[in-house]
PDB file of C-alpha atoms in Angstrom:
ATOM      1  CA  MET A  12      14.109  -9.710-250.387  1.00  0.00           C
ATOM      2  CA  VAL A  13      16.343  -6.881-251.475  1.00  0.00           C
ATOM      3  CA  VAL A  14      16.652  -3.538-249.747  1.00  0.00           C
ATOM      4  CA  PHE A  15      17.650  -0.216-251.293  1.00  0.00           C
ATOM      5  CA  VAL A  16      19.892   1.907-249.062  1.00  0.00           C
ATOM      6  CA  GLN A  17      20.960   5.528-249.436  1.00  0.00           C
ATOM      7  CA  PRO A  18      23.740   5.782-246.834  1.00  0.00           C
ATOM      8  CA  PHE A  19      24.951   9.308-247.529  1.00  0.00           C
ATOM      9  CA  GLU A  20      23.144  12.404-246.331  1.00  0.00           C
ATOM     10  CA  ASP A  21      22.103  14.802-249.105  1.00  0.00           C
ATOM     11  CA  SER A  22      22.834  12.173-251.779  1.00  0.00           C
ATOM     12  CA  SER A  23      20.614   9.987-253.927  1.00  0.00           C
ATOM     13  CA  GLU A  24      23.430   7.457-254.389  1.00  0.00           C
ATOM     14  CA  THR A  25      21.685   4.101-253.878  1.00  0.00           C
ATOM     15  CA  TYR A  26      22.981   0.652-253.004  1.00  0.00           C
ATOM     16  CA  LEU A  27      21.308  -2.736-253.136  1.00  0.00           C
ATOM     17  CA  VAL A  28      21.634  -4.948-250.067  1.00  0.00           C
ATOM     18  CA  ASP A  29      20.553  -8.578-250.242  1.00  0.00           C
ATOM     19  CA  VAL A  30      19.254  -9.685-246.862  1.00  0.00           C
ATOM     20  CA  GLY A  31      19.284 -13.412-247.340  1.00  0.00           C
ATOM     21  CA  PHE A  32      19.593 -14.852-250.834  1.00  0.00           C
ATOM     22  CA  GLY A  33      22.489 -17.054-249.692  1.00  0.00           C
ATOM     23  CA  GLY A  34      24.466 -19.354-251.952  1.00  0.00           C
ATOM     24  CA  THR A  35      26.645 -17.215-254.159  1.00  0.00           C
ATOM     25  CA  GLY A  36      24.548 -14.155-253.433  1.00  0.00           C
ATOM     26  CA  LEU A  37      25.759 -10.738-252.365  1.00  0.00           C
ATOM     27  CA  VAL A  38      27.818 -10.406-249.202  1.00  0.00           C
ATOM     28  CA  ARG A  39      28.293  -6.637-249.430  1.00  0.00           C
ATOM     29  CA  PRO A  40      26.323  -3.642-250.787  1.00  0.00           C
ATOM     30  CA  ILE A  41      26.397  -3.100-254.551  1.00  0.00           C
ATOM     31  CA  PRO A  42      25.840   0.282-256.240  1.00  0.00           C
ATOM     32  CA  LEU A  43      22.481   0.515-258.016  1.00  0.00           C
ATOM     33  CA  VAL A  44      24.005   1.310-261.414  1.00  0.00           C
ATOM     34  CA  SER A  45      24.088  -0.840-264.515  1.00  0.00           C
ATOM     35  CA  GLY A  46      27.235  -2.486-265.849  1.00  0.00           C
ATOM     36  CA  GLN A  47      30.905  -2.367-264.937  1.00  0.00           C
ATOM     37  CA  LYS A  48      30.511   0.480-262.413  1.00  0.00           C
ATOM     38  CA  SER A  49      28.377  -1.805-260.249  1.00  0.00           C
ATOM     39  CA  GLU A  50      30.909  -4.654-259.998  1.00  0.00           C
ATOM     40  CA  VAL A  51      31.854  -5.736-256.480  1.00  0.00           C
ATOM     41  CA  MET A  52      33.851  -8.644-255.119  1.00  0.00           C
ATOM     42  CA  GLY A  53      31.888 -11.513-253.601  1.00  0.00           C
ATOM     43  CA  VAL A  54      33.273 -13.642-250.768  1.00  0.00           C
ATOM     44  CA  GLY A  55      36.797 -13.592-252.185  1.00  0.00           C
ATOM     45  CA  PRO A  56      38.967 -12.857-255.208  1.00  0.00           C
ATOM     46  CA  THR A  57      37.328 -15.556-257.360  1.00  0.00           C
ATOM     47  CA  GLU A  58      33.738 -14.268-257.118  1.00  0.00           C
ATOM     48  CA  PHE A  59      32.211 -11.043-258.480  1.00  0.00           C
ATOM     49  CA  HIS A  60      28.731  -9.544-258.746  1.00  0.00           C
ATOM     50  CA  ARG A  61      27.250  -6.890-260.993  1.00  0.00           C
ATOM     51  CA  LEU A  62      23.895  -5.370-261.869  1.00  0.00           C
ATOM     52  CA  ILE A  63      22.556  -5.060-265.404  1.00  0.00           C
ATOM     53  CA  LYS A  64      19.382  -3.106-266.162  1.00  0.00           C
ATOM     54  CA  GLU A  65      17.459  -4.208-269.234  1.00  0.00           C
ATOM     55  CA  PRO A  66      14.079  -3.461-270.726  1.00  0.00           C
ATOM     56  CA  PHE A  67      11.404  -5.651-269.161  1.00  0.00           C
ATOM     57  CA  PRO A  68      10.432  -8.242-271.810  1.00  0.00           C
ATOM     58  CA  HIS A  69       7.019  -7.635-273.376  1.00  0.00           C
ATOM     59  CA  SER A  70       6.445  -4.362-271.490  1.00  0.00           C
ATOM     60  CA  SER A  71       4.429  -1.847-273.448  1.00  0.00           C
ATOM     61  CA  LEU A  72       5.393   0.824-270.872  1.00  0.00           C
ATOM     62  CA  GLY A  73       9.153   0.604-271.366  1.00  0.00           C
ATOM     63  CA  GLN A  74       9.727  -0.582-267.810  1.00  0.00           C
ATOM     64  CA  GLY A  75      13.147  -1.864-266.857  1.00  0.00           C
ATOM     65  CA  VAL A  76      14.221  -4.866-264.841  1.00  0.00           C
ATOM     66  CA  TRP A  77      17.449  -5.221-262.850  1.00  0.00           C
ATOM     67  CA  ASN A  78      19.417  -8.465-263.031  1.00  0.00           C
ATOM     68  CA  LEU A  79      21.952  -9.494-260.393  1.00  0.00           C
ATOM     69  CA  GLU A  80      24.711 -11.548-262.021  1.00  0.00           C
ATOM     70  CA  VAL A  81      27.621 -13.538-260.580  1.00  0.00           C
ATOM     71  CA  GLN A  82      30.929 -14.499-262.146  1.00  0.00           C
ATOM     72  CA  HIS A  83      33.397 -17.085-260.830  1.00  0.00           C
ATOM     73  CA  VAL A  84      36.985 -16.825-262.036  1.00  0.00           C
ATOM     74  CA  SER A  85      39.811 -19.289-261.518  1.00  0.00           C
ATOM     75  CA  LEU A  86      42.229 -18.659-258.675  1.00  0.00           C
ATOM     76  CA  GLY A  87      45.131 -16.614-260.054  1.00  0.00           C
ATOM     77  CA  GLU A  88      43.057 -15.321-262.976  1.00  0.00           C
ATOM     78  CA  THR A  89      42.303 -11.605-263.012  1.00  0.00           C
ATOM     79  CA  ARG A  90      38.782 -10.227-263.224  1.00  0.00           C
ATOM     80  CA  LEU A  91      39.600  -8.347-266.435  1.00  0.00           C
ATOM     81  CA  SER A  92      41.385 -11.208-268.228  1.00  0.00           C
ATOM     82  CA  THR A  93      38.832 -13.933-267.555  1.00  0.00           C
ATOM     83  CA  LYS A  94      36.487 -15.376-270.140  1.00  0.00           C
ATOM     84  CA  ALA A  95      34.251 -16.819-267.408  1.00  0.00           C
ATOM     85  CA  PRO A  96      30.583 -16.091-268.144  1.00  0.00           C
ATOM     86  CA  TRP A  97      28.318 -13.929-266.027  1.00  0.00           C
ATOM     87  CA  LYS A  98      25.337 -15.929-264.715  1.00  0.00           C
ATOM     88  CA  ARG A  99      22.012 -14.363-263.842  1.00  0.00           C
ATOM     89  CA  MET A 100      20.977 -15.036-260.237  1.00  0.00           C
ATOM     90  CA  PHE A 101      17.695 -13.158-259.988  1.00  0.00           C
ATOM     91  CA  ALA A 102      15.811 -10.171-261.300  1.00  0.00           C
ATOM     92  CA  PHE A 103      13.995  -7.373-259.473  1.00  0.00           C
ATOM     93  CA  CYS A 104      12.255  -4.092-260.180  1.00  0.00           C
ATOM     94  CA  GLU A 105      12.128  -0.775-258.367  1.00  0.00           C
ATOM     95  CA  GLN A 106       8.408  -0.990-257.718  1.00  0.00           C
ATOM     96  CA  GLU A 107       7.420  -0.581-254.081  1.00  0.00           C
ATOM     97  CA  PHE A 108       6.056  -3.716-252.402  1.00  0.00           C
ATOM     98  CA  PHE A 109       3.880  -3.855-249.328  1.00  0.00           C
ATOM     99  CA  TYR A 110       3.462  -6.267-246.424  1.00  0.00           C
ATOM    100  CA  GLU A 111       0.784  -8.290-248.227  1.00  0.00           C
ATOM    101  CA  ASP A 112       3.050  -8.659-251.276  1.00  0.00           C
ATOM    102  CA  CYS A 113       5.870 -10.021-249.104  1.00  0.00           C
ATOM    103  CA  VAL A 114       3.556 -12.503-247.362  1.00  0.00           C
ATOM    104  CA  ALA A 115       2.254 -13.795-250.703  1.00  0.00           C
ATOM    105  CA  ALA A 116       5.757 -14.060-252.192  1.00  0.00           C
ATOM    106  CA  SER A 117       7.082 -15.864-249.116  1.00  0.00           C
ATOM    107  CA  ALA A 118       4.222 -18.365-249.206  1.00  0.00           C
ATOM    108  CA  THR A 119       4.828 -19.038-252.892  1.00  0.00           C
ATOM    109  CA  VAL A 120       8.552 -19.647-252.437  1.00  0.00           C
ATOM    110  CA  THR A 121       8.424 -21.699-249.242  1.00  0.00           C
ATOM    111  CA  ARG A 122       5.438 -23.875-250.148  1.00  0.00           C
ATOM    112  CA  GLY A 123       6.126 -24.552-253.763  1.00  0.00           C
ATOM    113  CA  HIS A 124       9.898 -24.907-253.936  1.00  0.00           C
ATOM    114  CA  PRO A 125      11.516 -28.182-252.777  1.00  0.00           C
ATOM    115  CA  LEU A 126      14.764 -26.369-251.910  1.00  0.00           C
ATOM    116  CA  PHE A 127      13.029 -24.954-248.828  1.00  0.00           C
ATOM    117  CA  THR A 128      10.559 -27.715-248.008  1.00  0.00           C
ATOM    118  CA  GLN A 129      12.571 -30.878-248.588  1.00  0.00           C
ATOM    119  CA  ASN A 130      15.981 -29.841-247.263  1.00  0.00           C
ATOM    120  CA  ILE A 131      17.757 -28.254-244.356  1.00  0.00           C
ATOM    121  CA  LEU A 132      19.861 -25.423-245.729  1.00  0.00           C
ATOM    122  CA  CYS A 133      22.178 -23.244-243.667  1.00  0.00           C
ATOM    123  CA  ILE A 134      24.927 -20.842-244.775  1.00  0.00           C
ATOM    124  CA  ARG A 135      27.551 -19.135-242.644  1.00  0.00           C
ATOM    125  CA  PHE A 136      30.065 -16.559-243.834  1.00  0.00           C
ATOM    126  CA  LEU A 137      33.397 -16.386-242.029  1.00  0.00           C
ATOM    127  CA  LEU A 138      36.505 -14.221-242.285  1.00  0.00           C
ATOM    128  CA  GLU A 139      39.648 -15.981-243.474  1.00  0.00           C
ATOM    129  CA  ASP A 140      41.597 -14.082-240.816  1.00  0.00           C
ATOM    130  CA  GLN A 141      40.943 -11.206-238.433  1.00  0.00           C
ATOM    131  CA  SER A 142      42.362  -8.375-240.566  1.00  0.00           C
ATOM    132  CA  PRO A 143      40.005  -5.658-241.859  1.00  0.00           C
ATOM    133  CA  GLU A 144      40.947  -6.572-245.468  1.00  0.00           C
ATOM    134  CA  SER A 145      40.233 -10.271-244.965  1.00  0.00           C
ATOM    135  CA  ASN A 146      38.281 -12.195-247.585  1.00  0.00           C
ATOM    136  CA  LEU A 147      35.202 -14.129-246.627  1.00  0.00           C
ATOM    137  CA  TYR A 148      34.451 -17.767-247.210  1.00  0.00           C
ATOM    138  CA  ARG A 149      31.203 -19.671-246.823  1.00  0.00           C
ATOM    139  CA  ILE A 150      30.203 -22.935-245.208  1.00  0.00           C
ATOM    140  CA  VAL A 151      26.970 -24.435-246.552  1.00  0.00           C
ATOM    141  CA  MET A 152      24.944 -27.219-244.938  1.00  0.00           C
ATOM    142  CA  TYR A 153      22.681 -28.931-247.427  1.00  0.00           C
ATOM    143  CA  GLY A 154      21.329 -32.447-247.109  1.00  0.00           C
ATOM    144  CA  ASN A 155      23.870 -34.684-245.400  1.00  0.00           C
ATOM    145  CA  GLU A 156      26.952 -32.481-245.953  1.00  0.00           C
ATOM    146  CA  ALA A 157      28.532 -29.218-244.946  1.00  0.00           C
ATOM    147  CA  LYS A 158      30.915 -27.825-247.558  1.00  0.00           C
ATOM    148  CA  ALA A 159      33.395 -24.996-247.250  1.00  0.00           C
ATOM    149  CA  ARG A 160      33.887 -22.830-250.354  1.00  0.00           C
ATOM    150  CA  ARG A 161      37.037 -20.750-250.220  1.00  0.00           C
ATOM    151  CA  ASN A 162      38.838 -18.992-253.104  1.00  0.00           C
ATOM    152  CA  GLY A 163      36.870 -20.918-255.720  1.00  0.00           C
ATOM    153  CA  GLU A 164      37.526 -24.343-254.223  1.00  0.00           C
ATOM    154  CA  THR A 165      34.883 -26.454-252.503  1.00  0.00           C
ATOM    155  CA  LYS A 166      35.759 -29.069-249.901  1.00  0.00           C
ATOM    156  CA  ILE A 167      33.529 -31.284-247.800  1.00  0.00           C
ATOM    157  CA  PHE A 168      33.757 -29.938-244.270  1.00  0.00           C
ATOM    158  CA  ALA A 169      31.529 -32.535-242.539  1.00  0.00           C
ATOM    159  CA  THR A 170      29.080 -35.334-243.361  1.00  0.00           C
ATOM    160  CA  PHE A 171      26.032 -36.338-241.348  1.00  0.00           C
ATOM    161  CA  GLN A 172      24.608 -39.809-240.816  1.00  0.00           C
ATOM    162  CA  THR A 173      21.810 -38.858-238.404  1.00  0.00           C
ATOM    163  CA  GLU A 174      19.586 -35.908-237.549  1.00  0.00           C
ATOM    164  CA  LEU A 175      21.485 -35.596-234.270  1.00  0.00           C
ATOM    165  CA  ASP A 176      24.696 -35.108-236.307  1.00  0.00           C
ATOM    166  CA  ARG A 177      23.043 -32.209-238.132  1.00  0.00           C
ATOM    167  CA  VAL A 178      21.769 -30.636-234.909  1.00  0.00           C
ATOM    168  CA  LYS A 179      25.279 -30.809-233.430  1.00  0.00           C
ATOM    169  CA  ALA A 180      26.678 -29.230-236.612  1.00  0.00           C
ATOM    170  CA  LEU A 181      24.164 -26.380-236.355  1.00  0.00           C
ATOM    171  CA  ARG A 182      25.566 -25.674-232.883  1.00  0.00           C
ATOM    172  CA  GLU A 183      29.254 -26.307-233.487  1.00  0.00           C
ATOM    173  CA  ILE A 184      29.764 -25.090-237.069  1.00  0.00           C
ATOM    174  CA  PHE A 185      26.992 -22.529-237.556  1.00  0.00           C
ATOM    175  CA  ASP A 186      26.727 -21.270-233.952  1.00  0.00           C
ATOM    176  CA  ILE A 187      22.958 -21.810-233.930  1.00  0.00           C
ATOM    177  CA  GLN A 188      21.823 -22.900-230.506  1.00  0.00           C
ATOM    178  CA  VAL A 189      19.493 -25.857-231.082  1.00  0.00           C
ATOM    179  CA  ASP A 190      19.017 -28.565-228.470  1.00  0.00           C
ATOM    180  CA  ASP A 191      19.208 -32.276-229.259  1.00  0.00           C
ATOM    181  CA  ALA A 192      15.457 -32.724-228.746  1.00  0.00           C
ATOM    182  CA  SER A 193      14.881 -30.596-231.880  1.00  0.00           C
ATOM    183  CA  VAL A 194      15.448 -33.644-234.091  1.00  0.00           C
ATOM    184  CA  LYS A 195      11.758 -34.472-233.535  1.00  0.00           C
ATOM    185  CA  PHE A 196      10.804 -31.524-235.763  1.00  0.00           C
ATOM    186  CA  VAL A 197      12.522 -33.122-238.761  1.00  0.00           C
ATOM    187  CA  ALA A 198      11.788 -36.793-238.051  1.00  0.00           C
ATOM    188  CA  GLY A 199       9.278 -38.169-240.533  1.00  0.00           C
ATOM    189  CA  GLY A 200       9.266 -34.946-242.554  1.00  0.00           C
ATOM    190  CA  LEU A 201      10.377 -34.229-246.107  1.00  0.00           C
ATOM    191  CA  ALA A 202      13.730 -32.812-244.934  1.00  0.00           C
ATOM    192  CA  GLN A 203      14.694 -35.908-242.924  1.00  0.00           C
ATOM    193  CA  LEU A 204      17.932 -37.579-243.949  1.00  0.00           C
ATOM    194  CA  LYS A 205      17.214 -40.505-246.264  1.00  0.00           C
TER     195      LYS A 205
END
């Protein structure tokens, strides 16, 4: 789900806020404008996002579709000098959606996509240090590993042999308070460690 925000009084300046895409998704608001003026840094100096508005394919009404794109550059490489490609993450339109639309979309994604039904996925964003200008980095739990991605480099942070290991990691790494008895909710299910 994306949210449009107009934070300034008496202004139609609009920003897109992503409330949970995760992965290499947005971690800060991005101006709702197409092209270079929309570019914002992701979690750190090796990740960037932008919006591109294009005509909606096959539309006889001339409707447009917005595409959120991500670019990963090498550490030490500048944003302007890189030849790294932009990769499309998802598309959205400016059409208003209602509660029923969100329920139907959620059911489609969570029931039909193995990413959400056959795995335990958790992402936490952390500051590299406590300064206001600090970059972010992410820790991702997926399957039997937690990986830290910082400045374009990914390192295995922890591995899990049992469901109890994962529950402890949810508490200790992700600060999610889950008790040990919660392993019963995964045991025998599609997301259980193999």
